[in-house]
């Protein structure tokens, strides 16, 4: 999913750069509401884990491989605004130090991986958290579902960007089918990793999982009500 230099034209790359910069600026302010002295170290751990996990590729067939994007995972663990910052830092470091994704395409990659996967993953997670029973046990499956849908969503947006400003002579229909097909498979791997990691953290320290806090609050209120009655 990392877009290289020159794959999209300059106006499209510039537009995604403006979107990415605006999202990071807003996230810098909003993330203060998600973190405190107790949970702030979690953001560093999440960024480190996503950086390392993106270095590990898994085969999805026909010589194609995928890797963790981490948007849904980060959003559930530390909150969506902080997740945007974590993913943005990871993507900038990868582009500048490891040539993973183009420097002129940093805005595009942040928009796809650092914004879309976070937004879609978090939206799906919150929706499932509302409709499923209010239990801690639903956090990991809901996070996995968010991760599953976030990957093809990013692939679909990339197809749209390519339709607007693509520089390569590729048939748009074939590109769309290929991107959605392979990234749906990659999304399955993303869902498995996300579900396992979130389940492990929830089992050990549910109070540190941003997405689990409303459920913990409801459980405490129910316990107090039961004791009072």
Short mmCIF file of C-alpha atoms in Angstrom, two decimals:
data_model
loop_
_atom_site.label_atom_id
_atom_site.label_comp_id
_atom_site.label_asym_id
_atom_site.label_seq_id
_atom_site.Cartn_x
_atom_site.Cartn_y
_atom_site.Cartn_z
CA UNK A 1 0.00 0.00 0.00
CA UNK A 2 3.00 2.35 0.34
CA UNK A 3 2.80 4.64 -2.69
CA UNK A 4 6.16 5.44 -4.35
CA UNK A 5 7.32 8.75 -5.81
CA UNK A 6 5.88 9.60 -9.21
CA UNK A 7 2.95 7.19 -9.10
CA UNK A 8 0.50 10.09 -8.74
CA UNK A 9 0.87 13.48 -10.38
CA UNK A 10 2.01 16.58 -8.50
CA UNK A 11 -1.44 18.18 -7.94
CA UNK A 12 -2.86 14.97 -6.46
CA UNK A 13 0.19 14.45 -4.26
CA UNK A 14 0.00 18.07 -3.11
CA UNK A 15 -3.71 17.77 -2.31
CA UNK A 16 -3.19 14.65 -0.21
CA UNK A 17 -0.28 16.40 1.48
CA UNK A 18 -2.57 19.26 2.51
CA UNK A 19 -5.16 16.78 3.82
CA UNK A 20 -2.50 14.90 5.76
CA UNK A 21 -1.05 18.09 7.26
CA UNK A 22 -4.50 19.28 8.33
CA UNK A 23 -5.32 15.90 9.89
CA UNK A 24 -2.04 15.84 11.83
CA UNK A 25 -2.60 19.42 13.06
CA UNK A 26 -6.11 18.60 14.29
CA UNK A 27 -4.89 15.33 15.84
CA UNK A 28 -2.15 17.12 17.79
CA UNK A 29 -4.81 19.10 19.63
CA UNK A 30 -7.43 16.39 19.94
CA UNK A 31 -5.00 13.71 21.16
CA UNK A 32 -4.66 15.59 24.45
CA UNK A 33 -8.15 14.41 25.37
CA UNK A 34 -7.18 10.77 24.77
CA UNK A 35 -3.92 10.58 26.69
CA UNK A 36 -2.84 11.24 30.25
CA UNK A 37 0.28 10.51 32.27
CA UNK A 38 -0.77 6.90 32.70
CA UNK A 39 -1.66 6.11 29.09
CA UNK A 40 0.81 8.34 27.18
CA UNK A 41 3.56 5.67 27.11
CA UNK A 42 1.10 3.39 25.33
CA UNK A 43 1.24 5.66 22.26
CA UNK A 44 4.99 5.13 21.97
CA UNK A 45 4.59 1.39 22.33
CA UNK A 46 1.87 1.29 19.68
CA UNK A 47 3.96 3.31 17.21
CA UNK A 48 6.94 1.04 17.81
CA UNK A 49 4.86 -2.10 17.37
CA UNK A 50 3.26 -0.84 14.13
CA UNK A 51 6.67 0.18 12.77
CA UNK A 52 8.10 -3.26 13.48
CA UNK A 53 5.00 -5.11 12.28
CA UNK A 54 5.00 -3.27 8.95
CA UNK A 55 8.46 -4.69 8.32
CA UNK A 56 7.02 -8.22 8.39
CA UNK A 57 5.33 -9.30 5.17
CA UNK A 58 3.06 -12.33 4.82
CA UNK A 59 2.23 -14.06 1.52
CA UNK A 60 -1.26 -13.71 0.09
CA UNK A 61 -0.70 -15.62 -3.12
CA UNK A 62 0.66 -15.21 -6.67
CA UNK A 63 3.90 -13.71 -5.41
CA UNK A 64 2.07 -10.91 -3.58
CA UNK A 65 2.61 -10.11 0.08
CA UNK A 66 0.92 -7.87 2.59
CA UNK A 67 1.79 -6.32 5.91
CA UNK A 68 -0.01 -4.86 8.89
CA UNK A 69 -1.26 -1.30 8.40
CA UNK A 70 -2.18 -0.86 12.05
CA UNK A 71 -4.82 1.87 11.78
CA UNK A 72 -7.65 0.02 13.51
CA UNK A 73 -5.25 -1.52 16.02
CA UNK A 74 -3.83 1.86 17.03
CA UNK A 75 -7.24 3.52 17.16
CA UNK A 76 -8.67 0.92 19.54
CA UNK A 77 -5.59 0.90 21.78
CA UNK A 78 -4.85 4.63 22.08
CA UNK A 79 -7.75 6.46 20.41
CA UNK A 80 -8.28 7.64 16.82
CA UNK A 81 -6.56 11.03 17.10
CA UNK A 82 -3.48 9.59 18.73
CA UNK A 83 -3.53 6.76 16.20
CA UNK A 84 -3.27 9.26 13.34
CA UNK A 85 -0.16 10.72 14.98
CA UNK A 86 1.38 7.28 15.59
CA UNK A 87 0.85 6.16 12.00
CA UNK A 88 2.08 9.47 10.61
CA UNK A 89 5.34 9.26 12.56
CA UNK A 90 5.85 5.68 11.39
CA UNK A 91 5.24 6.58 7.74
CA UNK A 92 7.52 9.62 7.81
CA UNK A 93 10.37 7.62 9.36
CA UNK A 94 9.89 4.83 6.82
CA UNK A 95 9.97 7.26 3.90
CA UNK A 96 12.97 9.28 5.10
CA UNK A 97 15.16 6.54 6.52
CA UNK A 98 14.10 3.32 4.80
CA UNK A 99 12.83 4.42 1.36
CA UNK A 100 9.54 2.67 2.10
CA UNK A 101 7.08 4.92 0.30
CA UNK A 102 8.11 8.04 -1.61
CA UNK A 103 9.08 11.30 0.04
CA UNK A 104 6.78 13.26 -2.28
CA UNK A 105 4.08 10.69 -1.53
CA UNK A 106 4.24 11.05 2.27
CA UNK A 107 0.95 12.96 2.25
CA UNK A 108 -0.68 10.27 0.12
CA UNK A 109 0.54 7.47 2.36
CA UNK A 110 -0.54 9.27 5.52
CA UNK A 111 -3.96 9.87 3.96
CA UNK A 112 -4.35 6.21 2.98
CA UNK A 113 -2.72 4.38 5.89
CA UNK A 114 -2.72 6.96 8.67
CA UNK A 115 -6.16 8.49 8.16
CA UNK A 116 -8.47 6.19 6.20
CA UNK A 117 -7.58 2.96 8.02
CA UNK A 118 -7.88 4.74 11.38
CA UNK A 119 -11.20 6.41 10.52
CA UNK A 120 -12.83 3.31 9.02
CA UNK A 121 -11.43 0.95 11.64
CA UNK A 122 -12.57 3.17 14.51
CA UNK A 123 -16.02 3.83 12.99
CA UNK A 124 -16.67 0.10 12.55
CA UNK A 125 -15.41 -0.60 16.06
CA UNK A 126 -17.63 2.04 17.67
CA UNK A 127 -20.68 0.84 15.72
CA UNK A 128 -20.15 -2.75 16.84
CA UNK A 129 -19.49 -1.65 20.40
CA UNK A 130 -22.91 0.03 20.40
CA UNK A 131 -24.90 -2.86 18.91
CA UNK A 132 -23.16 -5.80 20.59
CA UNK A 133 -23.59 -6.71 24.27
CA UNK A 134 -21.68 -4.31 26.50
CA UNK A 135 -18.97 -6.76 27.50
CA UNK A 136 -15.19 -6.51 27.48
CA UNK A 137 -15.08 -9.70 25.42
CA UNK A 138 -16.42 -7.89 22.33
CA UNK A 139 -13.51 -5.44 22.13
CA UNK A 140 -11.11 -7.74 20.28
CA UNK A 141 -13.65 -9.09 17.72
CA UNK A 142 -14.93 -5.56 17.05
CA UNK A 143 -11.36 -4.33 16.54
CA UNK A 144 -10.70 -7.22 14.16
CA UNK A 145 -13.81 -6.36 12.13
CA UNK A 146 -12.70 -2.74 11.92
CA UNK A 147 -9.27 -3.84 10.72
CA UNK A 148 -10.78 -6.16 8.11
CA UNK A 149 -12.82 -3.38 6.50
CA UNK A 150 -10.21 -0.64 6.85
CA UNK A 151 -7.72 -2.23 4.46
CA UNK A 152 -9.96 -2.53 1.35
CA UNK A 153 -11.33 0.94 2.17
CA UNK A 154 -7.81 2.36 1.86
CA UNK A 155 -7.30 0.38 -1.35
CA UNK A 156 -10.53 1.80 -2.76
CA UNK A 157 -9.45 5.36 -1.97
CA UNK A 158 -6.11 4.75 -3.64
CA UNK A 159 -7.98 3.63 -6.76
CA UNK A 160 -9.93 6.87 -6.67
CA UNK A 161 -6.76 8.93 -6.33
CA UNK A 162 -5.20 7.03 -9.20
CA UNK A 163 -8.24 7.71 -11.35
CA UNK A 164 -7.74 11.42 -10.69
CA UNK A 165 -3.98 11.72 -10.96
CA UNK A 166 -2.38 8.40 -11.86
CA UNK A 167 0.81 8.58 -13.92
CA UNK A 168 0.99 4.92 -14.98
CA UNK A 169 -0.84 3.48 -18.02
CA UNK A 170 -2.99 1.03 -16.05
CA UNK A 171 -6.61 0.13 -16.80
CA UNK A 172 -8.75 1.55 -13.98
CA UNK A 173 -11.16 -1.39 -13.90
CA UNK A 174 -8.37 -3.92 -13.67
CA UNK A 175 -6.62 -1.84 -11.02
CA UNK A 176 -9.79 -1.62 -8.92
CA UNK A 177 -10.42 -5.37 -9.09
CA UNK A 178 -6.81 -6.19 -8.27
CA UNK A 179 -6.52 -3.71 -5.39
CA UNK A 180 -9.80 -4.76 -3.76
CA UNK A 181 -9.17 -8.46 -4.31
CA UNK A 182 -5.68 -8.60 -2.84
CA UNK A 183 -6.36 -6.09 -0.09
CA UNK A 184 -9.38 -8.03 1.06
CA UNK A 185 -7.03 -10.97 1.62
CA UNK A 186 -4.52 -8.69 3.30
CA UNK A 187 -7.38 -7.39 5.45
CA UNK A 188 -8.00 -10.90 6.75
CA UNK A 189 -4.41 -11.03 7.97
CA UNK A 190 -4.77 -7.55 9.42
CA UNK A 191 -7.91 -8.64 11.28
CA UNK A 192 -6.18 -11.71 12.73
CA UNK A 193 -3.20 -9.74 14.00
CA UNK A 194 -5.35 -6.91 15.34
CA UNK A 195 -7.72 -9.26 17.14
CA UNK A 196 -4.89 -11.20 18.78
CA UNK A 197 -2.98 -8.11 19.91
CA UNK A 198 -6.05 -6.32 21.26
CA UNK A 199 -7.24 -9.47 23.02
CA UNK A 200 -3.84 -9.86 24.70
CA UNK A 201 -3.78 -6.27 25.94
CA UNK A 202 -7.40 -6.40 27.09
CA UNK A 203 -6.71 -9.59 29.03
CA UNK A 204 -3.74 -8.03 30.81
CA UNK A 205 -4.68 -4.34 31.21
CA UNK A 206 -8.14 -3.43 29.90
CA UNK A 207 -7.87 -0.03 31.58
CA UNK A 208 -5.13 0.94 29.12
CA UNK A 209 -7.24 0.16 26.04
CA UNK A 210 -8.96 3.32 24.85
CA UNK A 211 -11.78 1.49 23.10
CA UNK A 212 -12.59 -0.56 26.20
CA UNK A 213 -12.98 2.35 28.63
CA UNK A 214 -16.72 2.96 28.09
CA UNK A 215 -17.38 -0.72 28.74
CA UNK A 216 -15.32 -0.63 31.92
CA UNK A 217 -17.24 2.43 33.08
CA UNK A 218 -20.57 0.70 32.48
CA UNK A 219 -19.38 -2.37 34.35
CA UNK A 220 -18.34 -0.26 37.36
CA UNK A 221 -21.69 1.55 37.36
CA UNK A 222 -23.58 -1.76 37.18
CA UNK A 223 -21.52 -3.16 40.04
CA UNK A 224 -22.17 -0.11 42.20
CA UNK A 225 -25.88 -0.24 41.41
CA UNK A 226 -26.00 -3.91 42.36
CA UNK A 227 -24.19 -3.25 45.65
CA UNK A 228 -26.46 -0.31 46.45
CA UNK A 229 -29.60 -2.35 45.87
#
